[in-house]
XYZ file of C-alpha atoms in Angstrom:
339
model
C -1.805 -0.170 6.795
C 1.862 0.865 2.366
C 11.601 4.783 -4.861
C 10.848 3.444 -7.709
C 13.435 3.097 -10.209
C 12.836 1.551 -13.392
C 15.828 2.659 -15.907
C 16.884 -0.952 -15.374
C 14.282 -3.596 -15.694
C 14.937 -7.485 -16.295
C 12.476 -9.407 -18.301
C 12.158 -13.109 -18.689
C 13.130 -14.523 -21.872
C 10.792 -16.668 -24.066
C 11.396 -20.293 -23.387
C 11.366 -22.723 -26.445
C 9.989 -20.160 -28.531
C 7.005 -19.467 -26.408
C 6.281 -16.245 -24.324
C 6.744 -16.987 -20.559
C 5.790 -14.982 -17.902
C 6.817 -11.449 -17.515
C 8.813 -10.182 -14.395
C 9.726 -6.542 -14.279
C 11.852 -5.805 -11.554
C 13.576 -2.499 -10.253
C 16.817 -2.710 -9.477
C 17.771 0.240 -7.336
C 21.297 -0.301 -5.702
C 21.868 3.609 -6.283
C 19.370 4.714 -4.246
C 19.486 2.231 -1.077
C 21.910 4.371 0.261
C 19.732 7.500 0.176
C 16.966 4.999 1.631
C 19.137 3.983 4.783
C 20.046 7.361 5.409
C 16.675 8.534 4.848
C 15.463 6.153 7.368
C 18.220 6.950 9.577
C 17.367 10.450 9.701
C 13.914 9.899 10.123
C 15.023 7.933 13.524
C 17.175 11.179 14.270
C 14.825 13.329 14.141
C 13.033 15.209 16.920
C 9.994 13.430 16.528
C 10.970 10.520 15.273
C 9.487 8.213 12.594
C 10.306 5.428 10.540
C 8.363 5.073 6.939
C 5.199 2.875 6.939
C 6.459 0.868 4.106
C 9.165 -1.037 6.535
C 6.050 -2.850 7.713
C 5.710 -5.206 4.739
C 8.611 -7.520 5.148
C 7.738 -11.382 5.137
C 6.730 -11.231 9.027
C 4.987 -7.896 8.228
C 3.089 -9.469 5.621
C 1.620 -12.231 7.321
C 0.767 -10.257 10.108
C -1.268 -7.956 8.586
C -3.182 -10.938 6.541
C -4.264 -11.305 9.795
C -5.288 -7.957 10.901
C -7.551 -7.806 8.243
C -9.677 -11.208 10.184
C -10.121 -9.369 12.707
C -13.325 -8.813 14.464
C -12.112 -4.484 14.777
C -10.873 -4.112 11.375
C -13.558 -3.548 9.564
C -11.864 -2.010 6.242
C -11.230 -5.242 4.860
C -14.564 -6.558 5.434
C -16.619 -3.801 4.624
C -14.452 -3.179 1.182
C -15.366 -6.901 0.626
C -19.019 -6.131 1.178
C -19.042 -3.540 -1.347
C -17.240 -4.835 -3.963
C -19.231 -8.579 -3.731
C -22.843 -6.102 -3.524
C -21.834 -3.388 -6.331
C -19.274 -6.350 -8.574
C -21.147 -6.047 -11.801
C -22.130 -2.574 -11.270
C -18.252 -1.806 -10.713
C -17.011 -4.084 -13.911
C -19.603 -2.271 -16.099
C -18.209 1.279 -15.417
C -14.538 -0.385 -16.855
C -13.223 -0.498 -19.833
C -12.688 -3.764 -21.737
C -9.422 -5.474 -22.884
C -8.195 -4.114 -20.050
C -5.134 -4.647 -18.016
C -4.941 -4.788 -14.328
C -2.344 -2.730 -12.042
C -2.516 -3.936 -8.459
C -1.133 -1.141 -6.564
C 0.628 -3.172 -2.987
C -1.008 -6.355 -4.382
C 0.180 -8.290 -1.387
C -1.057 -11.766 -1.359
C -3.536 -10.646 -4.444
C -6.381 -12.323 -3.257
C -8.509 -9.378 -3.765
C -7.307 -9.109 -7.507
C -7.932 -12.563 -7.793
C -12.063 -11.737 -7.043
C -11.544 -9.599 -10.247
C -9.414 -11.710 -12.754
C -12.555 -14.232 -12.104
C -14.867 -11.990 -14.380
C -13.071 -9.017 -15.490
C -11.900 -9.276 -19.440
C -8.439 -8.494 -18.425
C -5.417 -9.410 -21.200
C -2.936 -8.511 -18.361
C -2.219 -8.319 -14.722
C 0.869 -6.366 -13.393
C 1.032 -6.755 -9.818
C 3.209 -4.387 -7.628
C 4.768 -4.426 -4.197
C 7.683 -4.005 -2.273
C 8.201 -7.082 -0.985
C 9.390 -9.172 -3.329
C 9.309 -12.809 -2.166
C 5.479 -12.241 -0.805
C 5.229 -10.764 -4.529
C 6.576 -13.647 -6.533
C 4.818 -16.176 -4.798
C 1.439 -14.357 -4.581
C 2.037 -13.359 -8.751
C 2.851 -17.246 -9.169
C -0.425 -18.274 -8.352
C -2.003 -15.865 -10.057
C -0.448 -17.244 -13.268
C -1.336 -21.013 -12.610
C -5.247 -19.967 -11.975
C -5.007 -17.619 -14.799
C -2.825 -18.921 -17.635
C -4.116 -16.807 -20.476
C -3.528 -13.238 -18.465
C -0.323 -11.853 -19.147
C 1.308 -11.675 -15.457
C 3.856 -9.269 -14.330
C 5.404 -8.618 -11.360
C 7.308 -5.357 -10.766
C 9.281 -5.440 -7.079
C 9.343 -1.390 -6.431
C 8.228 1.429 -3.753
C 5.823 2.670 -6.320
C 4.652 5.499 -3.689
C 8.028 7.808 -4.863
C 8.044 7.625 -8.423
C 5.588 5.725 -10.511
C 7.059 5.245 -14.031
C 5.337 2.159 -15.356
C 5.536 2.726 -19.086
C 7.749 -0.213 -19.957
C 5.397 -2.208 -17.896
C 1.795 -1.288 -19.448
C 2.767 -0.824 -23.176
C 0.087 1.017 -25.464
C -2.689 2.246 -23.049
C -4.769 2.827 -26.113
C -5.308 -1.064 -27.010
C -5.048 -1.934 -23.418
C -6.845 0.817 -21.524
C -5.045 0.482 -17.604
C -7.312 0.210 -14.285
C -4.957 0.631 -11.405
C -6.420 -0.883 -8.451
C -5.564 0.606 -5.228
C -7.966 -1.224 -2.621
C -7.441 -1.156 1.189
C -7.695 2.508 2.074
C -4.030 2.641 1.609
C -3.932 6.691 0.591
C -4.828 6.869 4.000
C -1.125 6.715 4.390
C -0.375 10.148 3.127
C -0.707 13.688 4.109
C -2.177 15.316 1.341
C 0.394 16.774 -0.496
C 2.268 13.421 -1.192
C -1.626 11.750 -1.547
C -1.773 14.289 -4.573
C 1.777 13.620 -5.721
C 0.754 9.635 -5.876
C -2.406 10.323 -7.448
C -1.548 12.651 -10.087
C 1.269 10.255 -11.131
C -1.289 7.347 -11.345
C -3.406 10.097 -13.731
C -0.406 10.171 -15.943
C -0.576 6.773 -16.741
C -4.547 6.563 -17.449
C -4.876 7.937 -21.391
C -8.225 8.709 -22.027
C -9.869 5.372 -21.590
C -7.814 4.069 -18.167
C -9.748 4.566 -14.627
C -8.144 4.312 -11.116
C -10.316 2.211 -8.701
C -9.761 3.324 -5.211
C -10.661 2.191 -1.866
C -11.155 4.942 0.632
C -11.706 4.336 4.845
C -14.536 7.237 5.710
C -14.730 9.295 9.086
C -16.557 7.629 11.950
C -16.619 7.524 15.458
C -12.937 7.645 16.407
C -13.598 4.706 19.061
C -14.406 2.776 16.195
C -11.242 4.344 14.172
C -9.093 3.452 17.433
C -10.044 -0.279 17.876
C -9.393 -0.898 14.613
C -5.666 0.105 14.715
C -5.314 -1.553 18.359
C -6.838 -4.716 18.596
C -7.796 -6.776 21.568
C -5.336 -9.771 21.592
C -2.413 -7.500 20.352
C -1.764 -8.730 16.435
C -1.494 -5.059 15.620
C 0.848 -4.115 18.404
C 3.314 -7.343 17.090
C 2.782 -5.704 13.455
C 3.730 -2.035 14.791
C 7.027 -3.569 16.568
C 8.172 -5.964 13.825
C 8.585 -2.541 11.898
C 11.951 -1.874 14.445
C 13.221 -5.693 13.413
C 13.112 -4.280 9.605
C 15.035 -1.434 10.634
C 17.152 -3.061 12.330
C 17.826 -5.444 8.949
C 18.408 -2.178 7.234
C 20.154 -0.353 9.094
C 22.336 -3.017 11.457
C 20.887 -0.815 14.477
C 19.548 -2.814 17.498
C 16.457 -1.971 18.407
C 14.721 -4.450 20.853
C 10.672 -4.273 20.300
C 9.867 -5.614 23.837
C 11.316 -1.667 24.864
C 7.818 -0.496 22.896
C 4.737 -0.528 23.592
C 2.129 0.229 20.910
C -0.144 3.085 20.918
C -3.214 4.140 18.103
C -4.653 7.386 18.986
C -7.128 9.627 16.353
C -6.179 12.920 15.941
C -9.676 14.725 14.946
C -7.810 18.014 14.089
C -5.986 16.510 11.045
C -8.636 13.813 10.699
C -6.176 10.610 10.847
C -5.269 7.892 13.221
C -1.581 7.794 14.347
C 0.093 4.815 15.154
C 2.941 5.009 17.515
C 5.928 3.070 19.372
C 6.150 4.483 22.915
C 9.704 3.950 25.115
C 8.924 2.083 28.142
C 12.257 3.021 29.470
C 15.356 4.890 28.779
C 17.679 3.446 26.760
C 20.075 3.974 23.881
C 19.659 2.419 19.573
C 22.685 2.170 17.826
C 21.595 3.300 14.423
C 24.603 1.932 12.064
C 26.964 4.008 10.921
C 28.043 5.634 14.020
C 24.962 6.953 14.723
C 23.332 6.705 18.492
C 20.116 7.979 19.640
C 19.369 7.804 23.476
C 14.870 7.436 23.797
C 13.539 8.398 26.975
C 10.995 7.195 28.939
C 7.569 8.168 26.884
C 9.338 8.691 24.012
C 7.688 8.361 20.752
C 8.261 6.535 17.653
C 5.610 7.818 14.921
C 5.024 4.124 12.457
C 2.080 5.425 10.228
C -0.664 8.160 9.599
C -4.137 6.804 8.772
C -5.951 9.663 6.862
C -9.765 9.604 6.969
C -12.096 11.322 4.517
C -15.436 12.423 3.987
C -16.592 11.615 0.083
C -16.128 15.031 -0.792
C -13.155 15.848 0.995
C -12.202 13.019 -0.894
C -13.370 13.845 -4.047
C -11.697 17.444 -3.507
C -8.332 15.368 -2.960
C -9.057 13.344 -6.375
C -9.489 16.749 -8.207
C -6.354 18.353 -6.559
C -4.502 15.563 -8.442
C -6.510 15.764 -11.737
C -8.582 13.379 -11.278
C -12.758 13.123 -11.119
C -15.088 11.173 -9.614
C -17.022 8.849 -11.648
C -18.970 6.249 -9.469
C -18.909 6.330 -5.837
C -19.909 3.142 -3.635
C -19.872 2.492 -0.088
C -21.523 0.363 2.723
C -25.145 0.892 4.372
C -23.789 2.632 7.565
C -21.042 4.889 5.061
C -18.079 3.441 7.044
C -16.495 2.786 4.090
C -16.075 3.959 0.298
C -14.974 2.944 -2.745
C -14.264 5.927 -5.621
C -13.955 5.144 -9.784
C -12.088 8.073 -10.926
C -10.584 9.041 -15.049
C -8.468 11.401 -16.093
């Protein structure tokens, strides 16, 4: 609350002679099969689950812009309050000439905070939805004209290969930007996997800013995943209308009900889709599945850290801590790590 394949990327031609904007985008026909069935299976199985990353269509999208307004969810506002209190302290810790990798920019209005002051030469900007995307990286280019501004349309949580995209890290010294305490999405051996594929891209001078949701009370934790007037319920639900786009199955979301629950044992939140009734999803492809009553549809794991648990994490993947910040009551923390 967020497979890349990049062996055949599209630029944009220079118009007139002049360079226009860049747009890198993958192009992975091959693999939607294997991401269908993969979703299919995941529906299939005996716990069933559907990948987070279904939440971000255009519906998705707008509904969680306003998730993060809410009075619960306070990740987006304390990450706000830290980077608007620690800004200059942050931007001196970076490298100049840099460019700018927004990991799941989204509507990249936090990016857009940065490009203000940072000395960045470019911006690549990555998501999986790619109309949200292209619109968001428009206006980045007509408030920014002198940043170079990419936008690459990819999972980038399976396989980040970005070489084509950043160019010589030694001139142009990456910081990938991964705000929103989106590695909470990941158990931590696919956390590391992400992170030490990030590393691989940082040469000696790059630096990963990352934005990190800390351990709390869990009735905090809780409210902030299920929310009073029931915009995070409609987000959790219009996941089954993106599976049903996928996979032609025909889910109806009014059959769910949404459920947040924090599981202190493995230190997350889990977000589920609970059967009201029993009934039967036709899945595509022949495939049935009959829910019962109380059944459960897992949508997303929420991991929560303490700073060194986190920092352990960071180090698992090769990574170390440089700077840490985070808010007065340590709700919330933001981590500057190199190579």
């Amino acid at each position: 609350m967020s497979s890349l394949l990049f062996s055949d990327l599209a630029s944009r031609a220079s118009v007139d002679g002049a360079d226009a904007p860049r747009e890198l985008f993958s192009k992975p026909a091959s693999r939607l099969g294997d991401e269908r069935s993969a979703l299919r299976n995941g529906l299939l199985a005996a716990e069933a689950s559907i990948d987070p990353k279904y939440f971000y269509d255009a519906q998705g999208c707008v509904l969680f812009s306003a998730i993060c307004e809410l009075a619960e969810y306070y990740p987006t506002r304390l990450e706000r309050h830290i980077f608007d209190t620690y800004r200059e302290d942050i931007q001196a810790c970076l490298p100049s000439n840099l460019q700018w990798i927004d990991l799941g920019c989204g509507d990249c209005l936090k990016s857009q905070r940065w490009l203000s002051t940072l000395p960045a030469q470019r911006y690549v900007g990555i998501d999986i939805a790619e109309e949200w995307l292209q619109q968001s990286v428009d206006v980045l280019r007509n408030r920014f004209p002198a940043i170079d501004c990419m936008a690459v349309t990819a999972d980038f949580t399976r396989d980040l290969s970005l070489q084509e995209a950043l160019g010589d890290v030694d001139d142009l010294p990456p910081v990938f930007f991964y705000p929103g305490s989106s590695i909470g999405n990941f158990a931590r051996p696919r956390a590391i996997s992400l992170l030490a594929s990030i590393r691989r891209h940082l040469g000696e001078h790059g630096r990963l800013l990352i934005s990190v949701d800390l351990r709390k009370d869990p009735q905090v934790m809780e409210a902030a995943y299920d929310d009073a007037i029931g915009v995070t319920a409609a987000f959790n639900k219009n996941i089954l209308r993106a599976a049903n786009r996928e996979l032609g199955s025909d889910f109806h979301p009014e059959h769910f009900e949404h459920r947040a629950i924090f599981d202190d044992a493995a230190s997350r939140i889990e977000m589920q889709l609970i059967a009201r009734h029993k009934h039967d999803v036709d899945l595509g492809e022949g495939a049935r599945r009959q829910f019962q009553a109380g059944e459960i549809i897992v949508t997303e794991h929420s991991y929560k850290y303490t700073p060194e648990h986190f920092g352990d994490l960071l180090a698992g993947a090769g990574l170390s801590v440089d700077r840490m910040w985070t808010d007065e009551r340590g709700w919330f923390g933001v981590f500057l790590a190199r190579a």
